Coordinates of C-alpha atoms and ligand atoms in Angstrom, one line a residue:
M204 CA 0.0 0.0 0.0
G205 CA 1.2 3.5 -0.8
R206 CA 0.9 6.4 1.6
V207 CA -2.5 7.2 2.8
Y208 CA -4.1 10.5 3.9
N209 CA -3.9 10.2 7.6
F210 CA -6.3 12.6 9.4
S211 CA -5.1 11.6 12.9
A212 CA -5.1 14.2 15.6
G213 CA -1.7 13.1 16.7
P214 CA 0.7 11.5 16.2
A215 CA -0.1 12.9 12.9
M216 CA 1.3 13.1 9.3
L217 CA 4.8 14.3 8.9
P218 CA 6.0 16.0 5.7
E219 CA 7.1 13.3 3.2
E220 CA 10.3 15.3 2.5
V221 CA 11.2 15.0 6.2
L222 CA 10.6 11.3 6.3
R223 CA 12.6 10.7 3.1
K224 CA 15.5 12.8 4.5
A225 CA 15.5 10.9 7.8
A226 CA 15.4 7.6 5.9
S227 CA 18.4 8.6 3.8
E228 CA 20.3 9.4 6.9
M229 CA 19.1 6.5 9.0
L230 CA 22.3 4.4 8.9
D231 CA 24.8 7.1 8.5
Y232 CA 24.1 10.6 9.7
N233 CA 26.3 13.1 7.9
G234 CA 29.3 10.8 7.5
S235 CA 29.4 9.8 11.2
G236 CA 28.7 6.2 10.4
M237 CA 25.9 6.2 13.0
S238 CA 22.2 6.8 13.2
V239 CA 21.2 9.9 15.2
M240 CA 19.5 7.3 17.5
E241 CA 22.9 5.8 18.3
M242 CA 25.0 8.9 19.0
S243 CA 26.0 10.6 22.2
H244 CA 23.8 13.5 23.1
R245 CA 27.0 15.4 24.1
G246 CA 28.9 14.7 20.8
K247 CA 29.5 17.4 18.2
E248 CA 27.0 16.0 15.7
F249 CA 24.1 16.0 18.2
M250 CA 25.1 19.4 19.7
S251 CA 24.8 20.8 16.2
I252 CA 21.4 19.2 15.6
I253 CA 19.9 20.6 18.8
E254 CA 21.5 24.0 18.4
T255 CA 20.3 24.3 14.8
A256 CA 16.8 23.1 15.7
E257 CA 16.5 25.8 18.3
K258 CA 18.0 28.5 16.0
D259 CA 15.5 27.5 13.2
L260 CA 12.5 27.5 15.6
R261 CA 13.5 30.9 16.9
E262 CA 13.7 32.2 13.4
I263 CA 10.4 30.7 12.2
M264 CA 8.4 31.8 15.2
N265 CA 10.3 35.1 15.6
I266 CA 11.0 34.3 19.3
P267 CA 12.4 37.4 20.9
A268 CA 15.6 37.5 23.0
G269 CA 14.6 37.1 26.6
Y270 CA 12.9 33.8 26.0
K271 CA 14.3 30.3 26.4
V272 CA 13.5 27.4 24.2
L273 CA 13.4 24.1 25.9
F274 CA 13.1 20.6 24.5
L275 CA 11.5 18.5 27.3
Q276 CA 9.9 15.1 27.8
G277 CA 6.7 14.0 29.4
G278 CA 4.4 15.2 26.7
A279 CA 2.2 18.3 26.9
S280 CA 0.4 16.5 29.8
L281 CA 3.5 17.0 32.1
Q282 CA 3.3 20.7 31.4
F283 CA -0.2 20.7 33.1
A284 CA 1.7 20.1 36.3
M285 CA 5.0 21.8 35.5
V286 CA 3.3 25.1 34.8
P287 CA 1.7 25.4 38.3
M288 CA 4.7 23.8 40.0
N289 CA 7.0 26.5 38.6
L290 CA 4.7 29.5 38.2
M291 CA 2.0 29.2 40.9
V292 CA 4.3 30.5 43.5
K293 CA 3.4 34.1 44.6
S294 CA -0.4 34.5 45.1
K295 CA -0.7 30.8 44.4
K296 CA -3.7 31.7 42.2
A297 CA -4.2 31.3 38.5
D298 CA -6.9 32.0 36.0
Y299 CA -8.0 29.3 33.6
V300 CA -10.3 29.3 30.6
H301 CA -12.1 26.0 30.4
T302 CA -12.6 25.1 26.7
G303 CA -12.5 21.2 26.6
Q304 CA -10.8 18.0 27.7
W305 CA -7.3 19.5 27.7
S306 CA -8.1 22.5 29.8
K307 CA -10.0 20.2 32.2
K308 CA -6.9 18.1 32.8
A309 CA -4.7 21.2 33.2
I310 CA -7.2 22.6 35.7
S311 CA -7.3 19.4 37.7
E312 CA -3.4 19.3 37.9
A313 CA -3.2 23.0 38.8
K314 CA -5.7 22.6 41.7
K315 CA -3.0 20.4 43.4
F316 CA -0.8 23.4 43.7
G317 CA -3.0 26.4 44.4
T318 CA -6.3 28.1 43.7
V319 CA -7.8 27.9 40.2
N320 CA -10.2 30.5 39.1
V321 CA -12.1 29.4 36.0
V322 CA -12.8 32.8 34.4
A323 CA -14.9 31.4 31.6
T324 CA -16.1 28.1 30.1
S325 CA -18.2 26.9 27.2
E326 CA -19.0 23.6 28.9
K327 CA -22.8 24.3 28.6
E328 CA -22.5 24.6 24.9
N329 CA -20.5 21.4 24.7
F330 CA -17.3 23.4 24.0
S331 CA -18.6 24.3 20.6
R332 CA -17.2 27.8 20.9
I333 CA -14.6 29.9 22.7
P334 CA -16.4 31.5 25.6
E335 CA -16.8 35.3 25.9
L336 CA -14.0 36.6 28.3
D337 CA -14.9 39.3 30.7
P338 CA -11.8 41.0 32.0
A339 CA -13.7 42.1 35.2
K340 CA -13.5 38.4 36.2
F341 CA -9.8 38.2 35.7
S342 CA -7.7 38.0 39.0
R343 CA -5.3 40.9 39.0
D344 CA -2.9 39.1 41.3
A345 CA -3.0 35.8 39.5
D346 CA 0.4 34.2 39.0
Y347 CA -0.6 33.4 35.4
F348 CA -3.6 33.2 33.0
Y349 CA -4.0 29.9 31.1
I350 CA -5.6 29.1 27.8
V351 CA -5.6 26.3 25.2
T352 CA -5.1 28.2 22.0
N353 CA -6.5 25.4 19.8
N354 CA -8.8 22.8 21.2
T355 CA -7.9 19.6 19.4
I356 CA -11.0 17.6 20.3
C357 CA -13.7 20.2 19.9
G358 CA -12.1 22.0 17.0
T359 CA -12.2 25.5 18.4
V360 CA -9.5 28.2 18.2
Y361 CA -8.9 31.7 19.7
T362 CA -9.0 34.3 17.1
K363 CA -8.1 37.0 19.6
L364 CA -5.9 36.6 22.7
P365 CA -7.1 37.8 26.0
D366 CA -5.5 41.0 27.3
T367 CA -4.1 39.9 30.7
G368 CA -2.1 43.0 31.4
N369 CA 0.9 42.1 33.7
V370 CA -0.4 38.6 34.4
P371 CA 1.7 36.2 32.2
L372 CA -0.3 34.4 29.6
V373 CA 0.4 30.7 29.4
A374 CA -0.7 28.8 26.4
D375 CA -1.1 25.1 25.5
M376 CA -0.4 25.4 21.8
S377 CA 0.0 21.7 21.2
S378 CA -2.3 21.5 18.2
N379 CA -1.7 24.9 16.5
I380 CA 1.9 25.8 17.0
L381 CA 3.6 26.5 13.7
S382 CA 0.2 26.7 11.9
E383 CA 0.3 30.5 11.8
P384 CA 2.5 33.4 13.0
M385 CA 2.1 34.1 16.7
D386 CA 3.3 37.1 18.6
V387 CA 5.4 35.2 21.2
S388 CA 6.0 38.5 23.1
K389 CA 2.4 38.3 24.2
F390 CA 3.0 35.1 26.1
G391 CA 4.8 34.3 29.3
L392 CA 5.0 30.6 28.4
I393 CA 4.0 28.5 25.4
F394 CA 4.2 24.7 25.4
A395 CA 3.4 22.1 22.7
G396 CA 3.6 18.4 22.5
A397 CA 5.4 17.7 19.2
Q398 CA 3.3 15.0 17.6
K399 CA 1.1 17.3 15.5
N400 CA 3.0 20.1 13.8
V401 CA 6.5 19.7 15.2
G402 CA 7.6 16.1 14.9
P403 CA 7.3 12.7 16.5
A404 CA 5.9 12.1 20.0
G405 CA 8.5 12.2 22.7
V406 CA 9.6 15.9 22.7
T407 CA 7.7 18.8 24.1
V408 CA 8.6 22.3 23.1
V409 CA 8.5 25.0 25.9
I410 CA 9.1 28.6 25.2
I411 CA 9.4 30.5 28.4
R412 CA 10.1 34.2 29.3
E413 CA 13.3 34.3 31.3
D414 CA 11.9 36.2 34.3
L415 CA 9.5 33.2 34.9
I416 CA 12.4 30.8 35.3
G417 CA 13.9 30.1 38.8
K418 CA 10.8 30.8 40.8
A419 CA 9.9 27.2 41.8
P420 CA 10.2 26.2 45.4
E421 CA 13.2 24.1 46.5
S422 CA 10.8 21.1 46.9
V423 CA 10.3 20.9 43.1
P424 CA 12.3 18.0 41.7
A425 CA 15.1 19.0 39.4
M426 CA 13.6 17.3 36.3
L427 CA 10.3 19.3 36.9
N428 CA 12.0 22.6 37.3
Y429 CA 12.4 24.8 34.2
K430 CA 15.5 26.3 35.7
T431 CA 17.3 22.9 35.4
H432 CA 16.6 22.6 31.7
A433 CA 17.2 26.3 31.0
E434 CA 20.6 26.2 32.7
D435 CA 21.7 23.1 30.8
A436 CA 20.2 24.1 27.4
S437 CA 17.9 21.0 27.5
L438 CA 20.8 18.7 28.1
Y439 CA 20.6 18.2 31.9
N440 CA 19.9 14.5 31.1
T441 CA 19.6 12.5 27.9
P442 CA 17.1 14.4 25.8
P443 CA 14.7 12.7 23.2
C444 CA 17.5 12.9 20.6
Y445 CA 15.8 11.4 17.6
A446 CA 12.6 13.3 18.2
I447 CA 14.6 16.5 18.4
Y448 CA 16.4 15.6 15.1
I449 CA 13.1 15.0 13.3
A450 CA 11.7 18.3 14.8
G451 CA 14.8 20.0 13.4
L452 CA 14.1 18.6 9.9
V453 CA 10.5 19.8 10.2
F454 CA 11.7 23.3 11.2
K455 CA 13.9 23.3 8.0
W456 CA 10.9 22.2 6.0
V457 CA 8.8 25.0 7.4
K458 CA 11.5 27.5 6.4
E459 CA 12.0 26.1 2.9
T460 CA 8.3 26.1 2.2
G461 CA 7.9 29.8 3.0
G462 CA 7.8 30.1 6.8
L463 CA 4.6 30.6 8.8
A464 CA 3.1 33.3 6.6
A465 CA 2.9 30.8 3.7
M466 CA 1.9 28.0 6.0
T467 CA -1.1 29.9 7.4
K468 CA -2.2 30.7 3.8
R469 CA -2.1 27.1 2.8
N470 CA -3.8 26.0 6.0
R471 CA -6.6 28.5 5.6
E472 CA -7.1 27.4 2.0
K473 CA -7.2 23.7 3.0
A474 CA -9.7 24.3 5.9
A475 CA -11.9 26.4 3.7
I476 CA -12.3 23.5 1.2
L477 CA -13.8 21.4 4.0
Y478 CA -15.8 24.1 5.8
N479 CA -17.3 25.3 2.6
F480 CA -18.5 21.8 1.9
L481 CA -19.8 21.3 5.4
D482 CA -21.8 24.5 5.2
R483 CA -23.5 23.5 2.0
S484 CA -23.9 19.8 2.8
K485 CA -27.3 18.4 3.7
L486 CA -25.9 15.4 5.4
F487 CA -22.7 16.6 7.2
R488 CA -22.4 19.6 9.5
S489 CA -19.8 21.3 11.7
P490 CA -20.9 21.5 15.4
V491 CA -18.6 24.5 15.9
R492 CA -19.5 28.2 16.0
K493 CA -18.3 29.8 12.8
E494 CA -16.2 32.5 14.4
D495 CA -14.2 30.0 16.5
R496 CA -13.5 27.2 13.9
S497 CA -10.1 25.7 14.0
I498 CA -8.1 25.3 10.8
M499 CA -6.2 22.3 12.3
N500 CA -8.9 20.1 13.7
I501 CA -12.3 19.9 12.0
P502 CA -15.0 17.9 13.7
F503 CA -18.2 17.0 11.8
V504 CA -21.3 14.8 12.2
T505 CA -24.1 13.4 10.2
G506 CA -26.5 13.3 13.2
S507 CA -26.7 9.5 13.0
E508 CA -24.2 7.3 14.8
A509 CA -24.8 4.5 12.3
L510 CA -24.1 6.7 9.3
D511 CA -21.0 8.2 11.1
E512 CA -19.7 4.7 11.6
K513 CA -20.4 3.7 8.0
F514 CA -18.7 6.8 6.7
I515 CA -15.6 6.2 8.8
K516 CA -15.3 2.6 7.6
E517 CA -15.9 3.4 3.9
A518 CA -13.5 6.4 4.0
S519 CA -10.8 4.1 5.5
G520 CA -11.3 1.8 2.5
R521 CA -10.4 4.7 0.3
G522 CA -7.2 5.5 2.1
L523 CA -8.8 8.4 4.1
K524 CA -7.6 7.2 7.6
T525 CA -8.3 8.0 11.2
L526 CA -11.4 10.1 10.7
K527 CA -13.1 8.9 13.9
G528 CA -13.8 11.7 16.3
H529 CA -12.3 11.6 19.8
R530 CA -13.9 9.0 22.0
V531 CA -15.6 11.6 24.3
V532 CA -17.3 13.5 21.5
G533 CA -17.9 10.8 18.8
G534 CA -18.7 11.7 15.1
M535 CA -15.8 12.5 12.8
R536 CA -12.8 14.7 13.0
A537 CA -10.4 15.6 10.2
S538 CA -7.1 16.8 11.6
I539 CA -5.4 18.7 8.8
Y540 CA -2.1 19.9 10.2
N541 CA 0.7 21.5 8.3
A542 CA 1.9 18.2 6.6
M543 CA -1.6 17.3 5.2
P544 CA -1.5 18.2 1.5
A545 CA -4.4 20.1 0.0
E546 CA -5.0 17.0 -2.2
G547 CA -5.8 15.1 1.0
V548 CA -8.6 17.5 1.9
K549 CA -9.9 17.5 -1.6
A550 CA -10.0 13.7 -1.7
L551 CA -11.9 13.8 1.6
V552 CA -14.5 16.3 0.4
A553 CA -14.9 14.3 -2.9
F554 CA -15.6 11.2 -0.9
M555 CA -18.0 13.1 1.4
E556 CA -19.9 14.3 -1.6
E557 CA -20.1 10.8 -3.0
F558 CA -21.2 9.4 0.4
E559 CA -23.9 12.1 0.7
K560 CA -25.4 11.2 -2.7
A561 CA -25.4 7.5 -1.9
N562 CA -26.9 8.0 1.6
K563 CA -29.8 10.4 1.0
I564 CA -31.9 10.7 4.2
Ligands
PMP217 N1 -3.0 19.6 24.9 C1 -3.6 19.5 23.7 C2 -4.2 20.7 23.1 C3 -3.6 18.2 23.0 O1 -4.2 18.1 21.9 C4 -3.0 17.1 23.6 C5 -2.9 15.8 23.0 N2 -3.4 15.5 21.8 C6 -2.4 17.3 24.9 C7 -2.4 18.5 25.5 C8 -1.7 16.1 25.6 O2 -0.5 15.8 24.9 P1 0.4 14.6 25.3 O3 -0.2 13.4 24.8 O4 1.7 15.0 24.6 O5 0.6 14.7 26.8

């Protein structure tokens, strides 16, 4: 079987060019006679890989001086705990916006370390929108303000960032990092699990403003303290070397394909193909409020569980894979990250049209 269009929410498709490059270097990286998987993380080849990856990420995202870039382990989920352990240290209060499963987990971890003030939630609307934010409800003395910029499961995205004044804005950007330009200076901390737009699972990118480092209490274990990793440039212990190497290749690919401005243009065009169809279809529909629709994760439903199931099965037979929605919401979801070609979205829509004709209700 050739390559399929894989609509998985993560681990997700990687650019074919990146996979080919990695394959060509699998046995002998750059004349070293070794795979990147086999080499010392303190040797000159790997030092160059991690340094170049950081430099390229800084360039692509236009990360200002005064921010550290860390390559950590433990997935985005470990950040749900590391953020409060390191930042909930003064008033021991933090504001959270509750927009779905991932904010729920983050809130539950943060509650172990201090007081969580949920300033807004769209829970009543099944998280089908980003809730209205009322600055009067924000805590002026919060240690930070937490959002999930793109909600992978529900398919919502912030189109405007909250103005949190002097309170550092912390963002879980796992499912939309590198999908569009972001003004990093507006954030105190950004984190993202890699397995969507960055690379393979196993590495988590953390971008943290330097003044937020070094505030954790003594009781915080070294591995969970941003200071440890910042001081050792992500080499305190053995890092996820191969995942960092692939992420580095992805960063190069982003640069070579025009950077984030070109990426967002392509992503918007791809998403429009699917949304335009959903809005004119009589069978399929998007459950998400128009203004808040994600261009990375696009849930859709027919309204009948049996038809949803039939669609997912038949689509899979056509090489349109992993379209099943998250187990907590059901229906379908097409995750169309940076590496999904426009042809994949067109093939999906063509099949949806065909399915709609064959399954008139
Ligand atoms: N946050 C968001 C927005 C996610 O989509 C995910 C996973 N898909 C996570 C956090 C958890 O990531 P991980 O599995 O890397 O812990």
